[in-house]
Coordinates of C-alpha atoms in Angstrom, one line a residue:
M1 CA -153.8 -17.7 -11.3
R2 CA -151.0 -15.5 -12.8
R3 CA -149.3 -13.7 -10.0
G4 CA -147.3 -10.4 -9.4
S5 CA -183.0 -1.2 -35.1
P6 CA -182.9 2.3 -35.5
A7 CA -186.6 2.0 -34.7
A8 CA -189.0 0.1 -32.4
H9 CA -190.1 -2.2 -35.1
F10 CA -188.6 -4.6 -37.8
S11 CA -189.7 -2.0 -40.4
R12 CA -188.5 1.5 -41.1
P13 CA -187.6 3.9 -38.2
E14 CA -189.9 6.2 -36.2
S15 CA -188.7 9.2 -36.9
A16 CA -169.4 10.8 -27.8
S17 CA -157.4 7.9 -22.2
R18 CA -160.6 10.7 -22.2
L19 CA -160.5 13.7 -24.4
L20 CA -162.1 15.9 -21.7
L21 CA -159.0 15.7 -19.5
L22 CA -158.9 16.7 -15.9
A23 CA -158.0 20.3 -16.3
V24 CA -154.9 22.2 -15.4
G25 CA -157.2 24.8 -14.1
A26 CA -160.9 25.5 -13.7
G27 CA -160.9 27.9 -16.6
F28 CA -159.7 25.3 -19.0
L29 CA -162.4 22.8 -17.9
L30 CA -165.1 25.4 -18.2
G31 CA -164.0 26.3 -21.7
V32 CA -164.1 22.7 -22.9
L33 CA -167.6 22.2 -21.3
L34 CA -169.0 25.4 -22.9
A35 CA -167.8 24.2 -26.3
T36 CA -169.5 20.8 -25.9
A37 CA -172.6 21.6 -23.8
T38 CA -176.1 22.1 -24.9
S39 CA -178.4 24.9 -23.8
S40 CA -180.0 22.9 -20.9
P41 CA -178.0 22.3 -17.7
A42 CA -180.3 19.7 -16.4
G43 CA -178.8 16.6 -18.0
P44 CA -178.0 13.2 -16.5
R45 CA -176.7 13.2 -13.0
A46 CA -174.0 10.9 -11.7
P47 CA -175.4 8.4 -9.1
A48 CA -174.5 9.1 -5.4
A49 CA -172.5 5.9 -5.0
S50 CA -171.2 6.0 -8.6
V51 CA -170.0 2.9 -10.3
G52 CA -171.9 3.7 -13.4
P53 CA -171.5 6.1 -16.3
G54 CA -172.4 9.8 -16.7
P55 CA -171.0 13.2 -15.7
A56 CA -168.7 13.2 -12.7
T57 CA -169.7 16.6 -11.6
P58 CA -172.8 18.8 -12.0
S59 CA -170.8 21.1 -14.3
E60 CA -170.4 18.3 -16.8
A61 CA -174.1 17.5 -16.9
D62 CA -174.5 18.0 -20.6
V63 CA -171.8 15.5 -21.7
Y64 CA -171.2 11.8 -21.2
R65 CA -168.0 9.8 -21.2
N66 CA -167.3 6.5 -22.8
P67 CA -167.6 3.8 -21.9
I68 CA -171.1 4.5 -20.7
L69 CA -171.2 1.0 -19.0
F70 CA -167.9 -0.2 -17.7
S71 CA -169.1 -3.8 -17.4
D72 CA -169.4 -6.9 -19.5
W73 CA -172.6 -6.3 -21.5
S74 CA -171.2 -7.9 -24.6
D75 CA -172.5 -7.9 -28.2
P76 CA -175.2 -5.3 -27.4
D77 CA -178.3 -4.8 -29.5
V78 CA -180.8 -2.0 -28.8
V79 CA -184.4 -1.2 -29.8
R80 CA -186.5 1.8 -29.0
V81 CA -190.2 1.4 -28.2
G82 CA -191.8 4.8 -27.5
D83 CA -189.6 6.6 -25.0
D84 CA -187.9 3.5 -23.7
F85 CA -184.6 2.0 -25.0
W86 CA -184.1 -1.7 -24.4
L87 CA -180.6 -3.3 -24.6
V88 CA -180.0 -7.1 -24.8
A89 CA -176.5 -8.7 -24.4
S90 CA -174.8 -12.0 -24.8
S91 CA -174.8 -14.3 -21.7
F92 CA -173.2 -17.5 -23.0
H93 CA -173.6 -20.3 -20.5
E94 CA -174.8 -18.1 -17.6
V95 CA -178.4 -18.6 -16.3
P96 CA -180.7 -16.7 -16.4
G97 CA -179.6 -15.6 -19.8
L98 CA -180.2 -12.7 -22.1
P99 CA -180.0 -9.7 -19.7
L100 CA -182.2 -6.8 -20.6
L101 CA -181.3 -3.2 -19.7
R102 CA -183.6 -0.2 -19.9
S103 CA -182.8 3.4 -20.5
K104 CA -184.6 6.7 -21.1
D105 CA -181.5 8.6 -22.5
L106 CA -179.1 6.0 -23.9
V107 CA -176.5 7.0 -21.3
H108 CA -177.9 5.7 -18.0
W109 CA -179.1 2.1 -17.9
S110 CA -180.7 -0.2 -15.3
L111 CA -180.9 -4.0 -15.4
A112 CA -184.6 -4.9 -15.8
G113 CA -184.3 -8.7 -16.0
H114 CA -183.7 -11.5 -18.4
A115 CA -185.4 -12.9 -21.4
A116 CA -184.4 -16.5 -20.7
P117 CA -184.9 -17.7 -17.1
R118 CA -183.6 -21.1 -18.2
L119 CA -181.6 -22.5 -21.1
P120 CA -182.5 -25.8 -22.9
S121 CA -182.4 -28.8 -20.6
P122 CA -180.7 -31.1 -20.0
R123 CA -177.8 -29.6 -22.0
Y124 CA -177.4 -26.6 -19.7
D125 CA -178.1 -28.3 -16.4
V126 CA -174.3 -28.5 -16.2
P127 CA -171.8 -25.7 -16.9
R128 CA -170.9 -25.3 -20.6
H129 CA -168.4 -22.4 -20.6
G130 CA -168.4 -20.7 -24.0
G131 CA -171.6 -22.3 -25.1
G132 CA -175.2 -21.0 -24.9
V133 CA -176.3 -17.6 -25.9
W134 CA -174.3 -15.9 -28.6
A135 CA -174.8 -12.3 -29.9
P136 CA -178.6 -11.7 -29.6
S137 CA -180.8 -9.2 -31.3
I138 CA -184.0 -7.5 -30.0
R139 CA -186.9 -6.3 -32.1
F140 CA -190.5 -5.2 -31.5
D141 CA -193.1 -6.4 -34.1
A142 CA -196.9 -6.9 -34.1
G143 CA -197.1 -6.3 -30.3
W144 CA -194.3 -8.7 -29.4
Y145 CA -190.9 -8.0 -28.0
Q146 CA -188.6 -10.6 -29.6
V147 CA -185.1 -11.6 -28.6
W148 CA -183.3 -13.8 -31.1
Y149 CA -180.0 -15.7 -30.4
G150 CA -177.8 -18.3 -31.8
D151 CA -176.5 -21.3 -29.9
P152 CA -173.6 -22.6 -32.0
D153 CA -174.4 -26.2 -31.0
L154 CA -178.2 -26.2 -31.2
G155 CA -179.4 -23.6 -33.6
I156 CA -181.4 -20.4 -33.8
F157 CA -183.8 -19.5 -30.9
V158 CA -186.4 -16.8 -30.3
C159 CA -187.9 -15.6 -26.9
R160 CA -191.1 -13.5 -27.0
A161 CA -193.0 -11.3 -24.5
R162 CA -195.7 -8.7 -24.6
D163 CA -193.8 -6.8 -21.9
P164 CA -190.0 -6.7 -21.8
R165 CA -190.1 -7.0 -18.0
G166 CA -191.8 -10.4 -18.5
P167 CA -193.0 -13.0 -18.4
W168 CA -191.1 -14.3 -21.4
E169 CA -191.9 -17.4 -23.3
A170 CA -189.3 -20.2 -23.1
P171 CA -186.7 -20.1 -25.9
R172 CA -188.3 -21.5 -29.0
L173 CA -186.1 -23.4 -31.5
V174 CA -186.7 -21.7 -34.9
R175 CA -184.1 -23.7 -36.8
E176 CA -181.9 -26.6 -35.6
A177 CA -178.5 -26.0 -37.0
K178 CA -174.8 -26.3 -36.2
G179 CA -172.7 -23.2 -36.3
W180 CA -175.4 -20.6 -37.1
I181 CA -174.8 -17.6 -34.8
D182 CA -175.7 -13.9 -34.4
P183 CA -179.2 -13.9 -35.9
C184 CA -181.2 -10.8 -36.6
P185 CA -184.8 -10.7 -38.0
F186 CA -186.0 -8.0 -40.4
R187 CA -189.4 -7.0 -41.7
D188 CA -189.0 -5.1 -44.9
A189 CA -191.2 -2.3 -46.1
D190 CA -193.4 -4.7 -48.1
G191 CA -194.1 -6.8 -45.0
S192 CA -191.8 -9.7 -45.9
L193 CA -189.8 -11.3 -43.1
W194 CA -186.1 -12.2 -43.3
L195 CA -183.3 -13.5 -41.1
V196 CA -179.6 -12.8 -41.4
H197 CA -176.9 -14.7 -39.5
A198 CA -173.2 -15.4 -39.3
W199 CA -171.2 -18.6 -39.0
A200 CA -169.0 -20.0 -36.2
K201 CA -165.9 -21.6 -37.6
S202 CA -165.4 -23.8 -34.5
R203 CA -168.7 -25.6 -35.4
A204 CA -169.3 -25.0 -39.1
G205 CA -165.7 -25.2 -40.3
F206 CA -165.8 -21.7 -41.8
N207 CA -166.7 -18.1 -41.0
G208 CA -166.6 -14.7 -42.5
V209 CA -169.9 -15.3 -44.4
L210 CA -173.3 -13.6 -43.9
T211 CA -176.4 -15.5 -44.9
V212 CA -180.0 -14.3 -45.5
H213 CA -183.1 -16.5 -45.3
R214 CA -186.8 -16.0 -45.7
L215 CA -188.9 -16.4 -42.6
A216 CA -192.5 -17.7 -42.5
P217 CA -195.3 -15.1 -42.1
D218 CA -195.4 -15.7 -38.3
G219 CA -191.7 -15.3 -38.1
L220 CA -191.2 -18.6 -36.3
S221 CA -189.6 -20.8 -38.9
V222 CA -187.0 -20.6 -41.7
L223 CA -188.3 -21.3 -45.2
D224 CA -185.2 -21.9 -47.2
E225 CA -181.5 -22.7 -47.1
G226 CA -180.5 -19.1 -47.6
V227 CA -178.4 -16.9 -49.8
N228 CA -174.8 -15.9 -48.9
V229 CA -175.0 -12.2 -49.4
F230 CA -171.5 -11.3 -48.3
E231 CA -168.1 -13.0 -47.9
G232 CA -165.5 -11.0 -46.0
G233 CA -162.5 -12.8 -47.3
T234 CA -159.1 -11.3 -46.5
R235 CA -160.6 -7.7 -46.7
H236 CA -163.0 -8.2 -43.7
P237 CA -162.1 -11.5 -42.0
T238 CA -164.4 -12.8 -39.3
V239 CA -167.3 -10.7 -40.4
E240 CA -170.2 -11.5 -38.0
G241 CA -172.8 -10.0 -35.8
P242 CA -175.0 -8.7 -38.6
K243 CA -177.9 -6.3 -38.1
L244 CA -180.4 -5.3 -40.8
Y245 CA -182.1 -1.9 -41.2
R246 CA -184.0 0.0 -43.9
R247 CA -183.5 3.7 -44.4
G248 CA -185.4 5.1 -47.4
E249 CA -184.5 3.2 -50.5
W250 CA -181.5 1.5 -48.9
V251 CA -181.2 -1.7 -46.9
Y252 CA -178.2 -1.5 -44.6
L253 CA -176.4 -4.4 -43.1
F254 CA -174.2 -3.5 -40.2
A255 CA -171.5 -6.1 -39.3
P256 CA -168.3 -6.1 -37.3
A257 CA -165.2 -7.5 -38.9
G258 CA -161.5 -8.1 -38.1
G259 CA -162.0 -9.9 -34.7
V260 CA -163.1 -9.0 -31.2
K261 CA -160.0 -7.3 -29.9
T262 CA -158.8 -5.3 -33.0
G263 CA -161.7 -5.2 -35.5
W264 CA -163.7 -2.4 -37.1
Q265 CA -167.4 -1.7 -38.0
L266 CA -168.4 -2.5 -41.5
V267 CA -171.6 -1.3 -43.2
L268 CA -173.0 -2.8 -46.4
R269 CA -175.8 -1.2 -48.4
S270 CA -178.1 -2.4 -51.2
R271 CA -181.4 -1.6 -52.7
S272 CA -182.3 -5.3 -52.3
I273 CA -181.9 -7.4 -49.2
L274 CA -180.3 -10.1 -51.3
G275 CA -177.7 -7.7 -52.7
P276 CA -175.5 -6.9 -54.4
Y277 CA -174.0 -4.9 -51.5
E278 CA -171.6 -2.0 -51.5
E279 CA -169.3 -1.8 -48.5
R280 CA -167.6 0.8 -46.3
V281 CA -165.7 0.8 -43.0
V282 CA -167.6 3.4 -40.9
L283 CA -165.8 3.1 -37.5
A284 CA -162.3 2.1 -36.6
Q285 CA -159.9 2.7 -33.7
G286 CA -157.9 5.4 -35.4
P287 CA -155.5 7.2 -33.0
T288 CA -157.8 6.6 -30.0
G289 CA -157.2 4.0 -27.3
V290 CA -160.5 2.3 -28.0
N291 CA -159.5 -1.0 -29.6
G292 CA -161.9 -3.0 -31.7
P293 CA -164.8 -0.5 -31.7
H294 CA -167.6 -2.6 -33.3
Q295 CA -170.6 -4.9 -33.0
G296 CA -173.7 -3.2 -31.8
A297 CA -176.8 -1.4 -32.6
L298 CA -178.0 1.5 -34.7
V299 CA -180.9 3.2 -32.9
D300 CA -182.9 6.5 -33.5
T301 CA -184.3 8.9 -30.9
P302 CA -187.9 10.1 -31.3
S303 CA -186.5 13.2 -33.0
G304 CA -184.8 11.1 -35.6
A305 CA -181.2 11.5 -34.4
S306 CA -179.1 8.3 -35.0
W307 CA -176.8 6.7 -32.4
F308 CA -174.7 3.6 -32.3
V309 CA -174.1 1.4 -29.3
H310 CA -171.1 -1.0 -29.4
F311 CA -168.6 -2.8 -27.3
Q312 CA -164.8 -2.6 -26.7
D313 CA -163.0 -5.7 -25.5
R314 CA -161.2 -4.9 -22.2
G315 CA -159.8 -8.4 -21.4
A316 CA -160.6 -9.5 -17.8
Y317 CA -163.2 -6.7 -17.5
G318 CA -165.2 -8.1 -20.5
R319 CA -166.7 -6.1 -23.4
V320 CA -167.6 -2.7 -22.1
T321 CA -170.3 -0.5 -23.7
H322 CA -169.8 2.7 -25.8
L323 CA -172.2 5.2 -27.3
E324 CA -171.4 7.0 -30.5
P325 CA -173.2 9.8 -32.4
V326 CA -174.1 8.9 -36.0
T327 CA -174.4 11.4 -38.9
W328 CA -175.4 10.5 -42.5
K329 CA -173.4 11.7 -45.5
D330 CA -174.2 10.6 -49.1
G331 CA -176.4 7.8 -47.9
W332 CA -173.7 6.4 -45.6
P333 CA -173.5 6.5 -41.7
V334 CA -170.5 8.1 -40.2
I335 CA -170.0 6.8 -36.6
G336 CA -168.3 8.8 -33.9
E337 CA -166.1 11.7 -35.1
D338 CA -164.4 11.9 -38.5
P339 CA -161.7 14.5 -38.3
D340 CA -160.2 13.9 -41.7
G341 CA -163.6 13.6 -43.5
D342 CA -162.8 10.2 -45.1
G343 CA -166.1 8.7 -44.0
T344 CA -164.5 6.4 -41.4
G345 CA -165.3 7.6 -37.9
Q346 CA -163.3 7.0 -34.7
P347 CA -164.7 6.6 -31.2
V348 CA -165.6 9.7 -29.1
L349 CA -164.4 9.7 -25.6
V350 CA -166.6 12.7 -24.5
H351 CA -169.7 13.9 -26.2
E352 CA -172.8 15.9 -25.8
V353 CA -175.6 13.8 -24.4
P354 CA -178.5 12.7 -26.7
G355 CA -181.3 15.2 -26.8
V356 CA -183.8 12.9 -25.0
A357 CA -185.1 12.7 -21.5
R358 CA -182.9 15.4 -19.9
D359 CA -184.6 14.8 -16.6
A360 CA -184.1 11.0 -16.6
P361 CA -182.7 9.6 -13.4
A362 CA -179.0 8.8 -13.3
V363 CA -179.5 5.0 -12.9
S364 CA -176.9 2.3 -13.2
P365 CA -177.1 -1.5 -13.0
Q366 CA -177.2 -2.9 -9.4
V367 CA -173.8 -4.0 -8.1
S368 CA -174.4 -4.6 -4.4
D369 CA -176.9 -6.8 -2.7
E370 CA -178.4 -7.0 0.9
F371 CA -180.4 -10.1 0.0
D372 CA -183.5 -8.6 1.6
G373 CA -186.0 -9.4 -1.1
P374 CA -188.0 -12.5 -1.9
D375 CA -186.1 -13.2 -5.1
L376 CA -182.5 -13.1 -6.3
S377 CA -181.6 -9.8 -7.9
P378 CA -181.1 -10.0 -11.7
M379 CA -177.5 -8.9 -11.0
W380 CA -176.8 -12.6 -10.3
T381 CA -176.5 -15.6 -12.6
W382 CA -175.7 -19.3 -12.1
N383 CA -173.2 -21.5 -13.8
A384 CA -176.0 -23.7 -15.1
N385 CA -179.8 -24.1 -14.9
P386 CA -180.5 -23.5 -11.2
Q387 CA -182.1 -26.0 -8.8
A388 CA -184.3 -25.0 -5.9
A389 CA -181.9 -26.9 -3.5
W390 CA -179.0 -24.7 -4.3
A391 CA -180.0 -21.6 -2.4
S392 CA -182.7 -20.0 -0.3
L393 CA -183.7 -16.4 0.6
A394 CA -186.5 -17.6 2.9
A395 CA -184.5 -19.8 5.3
R396 CA -183.2 -16.8 7.2
R397 CA -184.7 -13.4 6.5
G398 CA -182.2 -10.9 4.9
T399 CA -179.7 -13.6 4.1
L400 CA -178.7 -15.7 1.1
R401 CA -178.3 -19.3 2.2
L402 CA -176.1 -21.4 -0.1
F403 CA -176.1 -25.2 0.1
P404 CA -173.2 -27.4 -1.1
A405 CA -173.8 -29.8 -3.9
A406 CA -172.6 -33.4 -3.8
R407 CA -169.2 -33.7 -5.6
R408 CA -169.9 -35.4 -8.9
A409 CA -167.7 -38.4 -9.8
G410 CA -165.4 -37.5 -12.6
S411 CA -166.5 -33.9 -12.7
P412 CA -164.0 -31.0 -12.6
A413 CA -162.9 -30.1 -9.1
S414 CA -162.5 -26.4 -9.8
V415 CA -164.9 -24.0 -8.1
A416 CA -165.3 -22.3 -11.5
S417 CA -166.8 -25.5 -12.9
Q418 CA -169.4 -26.1 -10.2
P419 CA -173.0 -25.6 -11.4
N420 CA -174.2 -23.9 -8.1
V421 CA -171.9 -20.9 -8.2
L422 CA -173.5 -17.5 -8.2
R423 CA -171.8 -14.9 -10.5
T424 CA -171.9 -11.2 -11.2
R425 CA -170.0 -8.9 -13.5
F426 CA -167.1 -6.6 -12.6
P427 CA -168.7 -3.1 -12.3
A428 CA -165.7 -0.8 -12.7
E429 CA -162.0 -0.7 -13.5
R430 CA -161.1 -0.2 -9.8
F431 CA -163.4 -1.3 -7.0
V432 CA -163.6 -3.2 -3.7
A433 CA -166.1 -6.0 -3.0
T434 CA -166.8 -7.2 0.5
A435 CA -169.0 -10.1 1.6
L436 CA -170.1 -11.1 5.1
V437 CA -170.4 -14.9 5.3
T438 CA -171.1 -17.4 8.0
L439 CA -170.2 -21.0 7.5
N440 CA -172.6 -23.2 9.5
G441 CA -171.1 -26.5 8.2
K442 CA -169.9 -29.1 10.6
T443 CA -168.4 -31.4 8.0
P444 CA -164.6 -31.0 7.7
G445 CA -163.9 -29.6 4.2
A446 CA -167.1 -27.5 4.1
A447 CA -166.3 -24.0 2.9
G448 CA -168.0 -20.8 1.6
G449 CA -166.4 -17.9 0.0
L450 CA -165.9 -15.0 -2.4
A451 CA -164.2 -15.7 -5.7
V452 CA -163.0 -14.1 -8.9
L453 CA -163.5 -16.6 -11.7
G454 CA -162.3 -16.7 -15.3
R455 CA -159.9 -18.9 -17.1
D456 CA -157.8 -18.5 -14.0
A457 CA -159.5 -18.2 -10.5
A458 CA -158.8 -17.1 -7.0
Y459 CA -160.9 -17.0 -3.8
A460 CA -160.9 -16.3 -0.1
A461 CA -163.2 -18.5 2.0
V462 CA -164.0 -19.6 5.5
A463 CA -163.5 -23.4 5.9
R464 CA -164.3 -26.0 8.5
T465 CA -161.6 -28.2 9.9
A466 CA -161.7 -31.0 12.5
A467 CA -160.3 -28.5 15.0
G468 CA -162.5 -25.5 14.1
W469 CA -162.5 -22.9 11.4
E470 CA -159.8 -21.3 9.2
A471 CA -159.5 -18.6 6.6
V472 CA -158.1 -19.9 3.3
F473 CA -156.9 -18.4 0.0
A474 CA -156.7 -20.5 -3.1
S475 CA -155.8 -19.8 -6.7
G476 CA -155.4 -21.7 -9.9
D477 CA -154.5 -21.4 -13.6
D478 CA -156.5 -22.8 -16.5
V479 CA -159.4 -23.8 -14.3
L480 CA -161.8 -24.1 -17.3
G481 CA -159.3 -26.7 -18.6
E482 CA -157.3 -29.1 -16.5
G483 CA -156.3 -26.7 -13.8
V484 CA -157.8 -26.5 -10.3
E485 CA -157.6 -24.0 -7.4
R486 CA -155.1 -24.9 -4.7
V487 CA -154.8 -23.5 -1.2
V488 CA -151.9 -21.1 -1.0
E489 CA -152.4 -19.7 2.5
R490 CA -154.5 -20.6 5.5
R491 CA -154.9 -19.3 9.1
P492 CA -157.2 -20.1 12.0
V493 CA -160.1 -17.9 12.8
R494 CA -162.3 -18.0 15.9
S495 CA -165.6 -18.7 14.2
G496 CA -167.3 -19.4 11.0
R497 CA -168.3 -15.8 10.6
L498 CA -165.9 -13.9 8.4
F499 CA -165.7 -10.8 6.3
L500 CA -164.2 -11.6 2.9
R501 CA -162.8 -8.8 0.6
V502 CA -161.2 -8.5 -2.8
A503 CA -159.7 -5.2 -4.1
V504 CA -159.5 -4.9 -7.9
E505 CA -157.0 -2.5 -9.3
P506 CA -156.4 -1.3 -12.9
G507 CA -155.1 -4.1 -15.0
A508 CA -157.4 -6.4 -13.1
R509 CA -154.9 -7.0 -10.3
L510 CA -156.5 -8.7 -7.3
R511 CA -155.7 -8.5 -3.5
F512 CA -157.8 -10.5 -1.1
S513 CA -158.2 -9.9 2.6
T514 CA -160.2 -11.2 5.5
S515 CA -161.5 -9.7 8.8
Q516 CA -163.2 -11.1 11.9
D517 CA -164.7 -7.8 13.0
G518 CA -165.3 -6.0 9.8
A519 CA -162.8 -3.2 10.7
A520 CA -159.3 -4.6 10.6
F521 CA -158.6 -6.5 7.3
A522 CA -155.5 -8.8 7.0
P523 CA -154.2 -9.5 3.5
I524 CA -154.2 -13.2 2.4
G525 CA -152.6 -14.9 -0.5
G526 CA -150.7 -12.0 -2.1
E527 CA -151.5 -10.3 -5.4
V528 CA -152.8 -12.3 -8.4
G529 CA -154.3 -11.3 -11.7
A530 CA -157.8 -11.9 -13.0
R531 CA -158.3 -13.3 -16.5
E532 CA -161.3 -13.4 -18.8
G533 CA -163.5 -16.5 -19.0
A534 CA -164.8 -18.2 -22.1
W535 CA -166.1 -15.3 -24.2
V536 CA -167.0 -13.4 -20.9
G537 CA -165.1 -11.1 -18.6
A538 CA -164.0 -12.3 -15.1
R539 CA -166.8 -12.6 -12.6
L540 CA -167.2 -12.0 -8.9
A541 CA -168.7 -15.1 -7.4
L542 CA -170.2 -16.5 -4.2
F543 CA -170.1 -20.3 -3.5
A544 CA -170.5 -23.1 -1.1
A545 CA -167.8 -25.7 -1.9
P546 CA -169.0 -29.2 -2.9
L547 CA -168.7 -32.1 -0.5
E548 CA -168.6 -35.9 -0.9
K549 CA -171.6 -36.3 1.4
P550 CA -173.0 -32.9 2.3
G551 CA -175.2 -32.7 5.3
R552 CA -178.4 -30.6 5.5
D553 CA -176.6 -28.2 8.0
D554 CA -173.5 -27.7 5.9
F555 CA -174.7 -24.4 4.5
T556 CA -173.2 -20.9 4.1
D557 CA -175.1 -17.8 4.9
V558 CA -174.2 -14.6 3.0
E559 CA -175.6 -11.5 4.7
W560 CA -174.6 -9.1 2.0
L561 CA -172.2 -8.2 -0.8
R562 CA -171.2 -4.6 -1.0
V563 CA -169.2 -3.1 -3.9
E564 CA -167.6 0.4 -3.9
A565 CA -165.9 2.0 -6.8
R566 CA -162.5 3.7 -6.0

């Protein structure tokens, strides 16, 4: 650890550093708001314990600020069905996979569940960081919600459901392939079905190419070897993440290019899905502080207004979500604001809210958990396909019981590489997370704790010794490679019941502390820095450390995890 579719269907559509600065005076703030507000004052409200997006005060109710979701919902795609917007994001190796978020207004989102409760077994019965679910797409067609994703090692999959809240069919392999990623299905105006995808250089040996295939009438198999409709070359390197739409006589292919951290949004258009395509850069960073504004979804409101949802890579925080207005000029989309009128937009930092569902509740994804339900909240994911023996919510009411796994011979020793680690996203740039844990274990070496995991890792835990209990802090570099966390500080505590806390500061700087009474917290381990994982942001995590021969009573009870934004 270092220290110091526009529409609800495949077919044609149904048919905004912050610019709004904290003012030097109330009059200035009011003037800016009057210039950007709509006629209705009853727009989205900020949540009471806000770690989500939205207006910070009632006087800002008619504007939103980017990012709308300061959390790692990477590679977002969005579809509207009726008055509901549904967003799906990449999940890579985490299980359950394919998180689904729901919104009524495109600004406020809640986590509704996952489209893939498990990933293909036995491959994902063990952690495979950086593998799994890459850049999905979501569409609604013929009464089915469909989520398509590429696994760069296995091929193209689709999950289907009649209701996006589930149940979902298990992932179905549509085409076995190596290096096919970022798939998007498309039903054209004549009813024909198509699939566009990109390529992973790490598996295929090349990238920067977009390929279109015909799909079978049921949409569940690929009929041909495809046509390469665009090659980015040196103009648009690493072009990927394609999304297909039709608008009038034009087929539009939206695709990010230039790389995750510094890229731009490219749009191609043609009168035929197989091309030839014209090209234009429609969104780039410009003079803003929003690096790499690209890869996402074009979506229309019921009134026909167009919006674009995309990510911005923020390192350890992951890929946070932005919302941009879209205008159309000469048959081309202009995303964000275009102050010089050249057709290439730049991200908005503050903008008038979309004109939909002004009375929608100011929801945001869950970030704290009292473990008082019968099932784990969808805010949690595991490092691999879960087993029933890893955890229980029924053993002690209102408590999550975590059981240690047997240490696998030859397996990585890092906590970050254990399959039975429970993970959740960073919810804000600056926050405090506290967990109350009780270690029941009698076996020396038993431990349970609160961690921050990425390519580097750190944790605070309560551990069992031959003499009693101790609080420990451990950290490590390159834990997804050859590194491992090592204990840096330890101190005795009177029991196995301990409050564990991590404070996250801007720049993803971490300070851990512990308390025996929940009131007086003592720092442990000094300051360290979080680091992103394999294609994902850093994660908060709860764990029970593996043991050579775990006993049935070597469990850790977690009474709650509470997160507060600062």
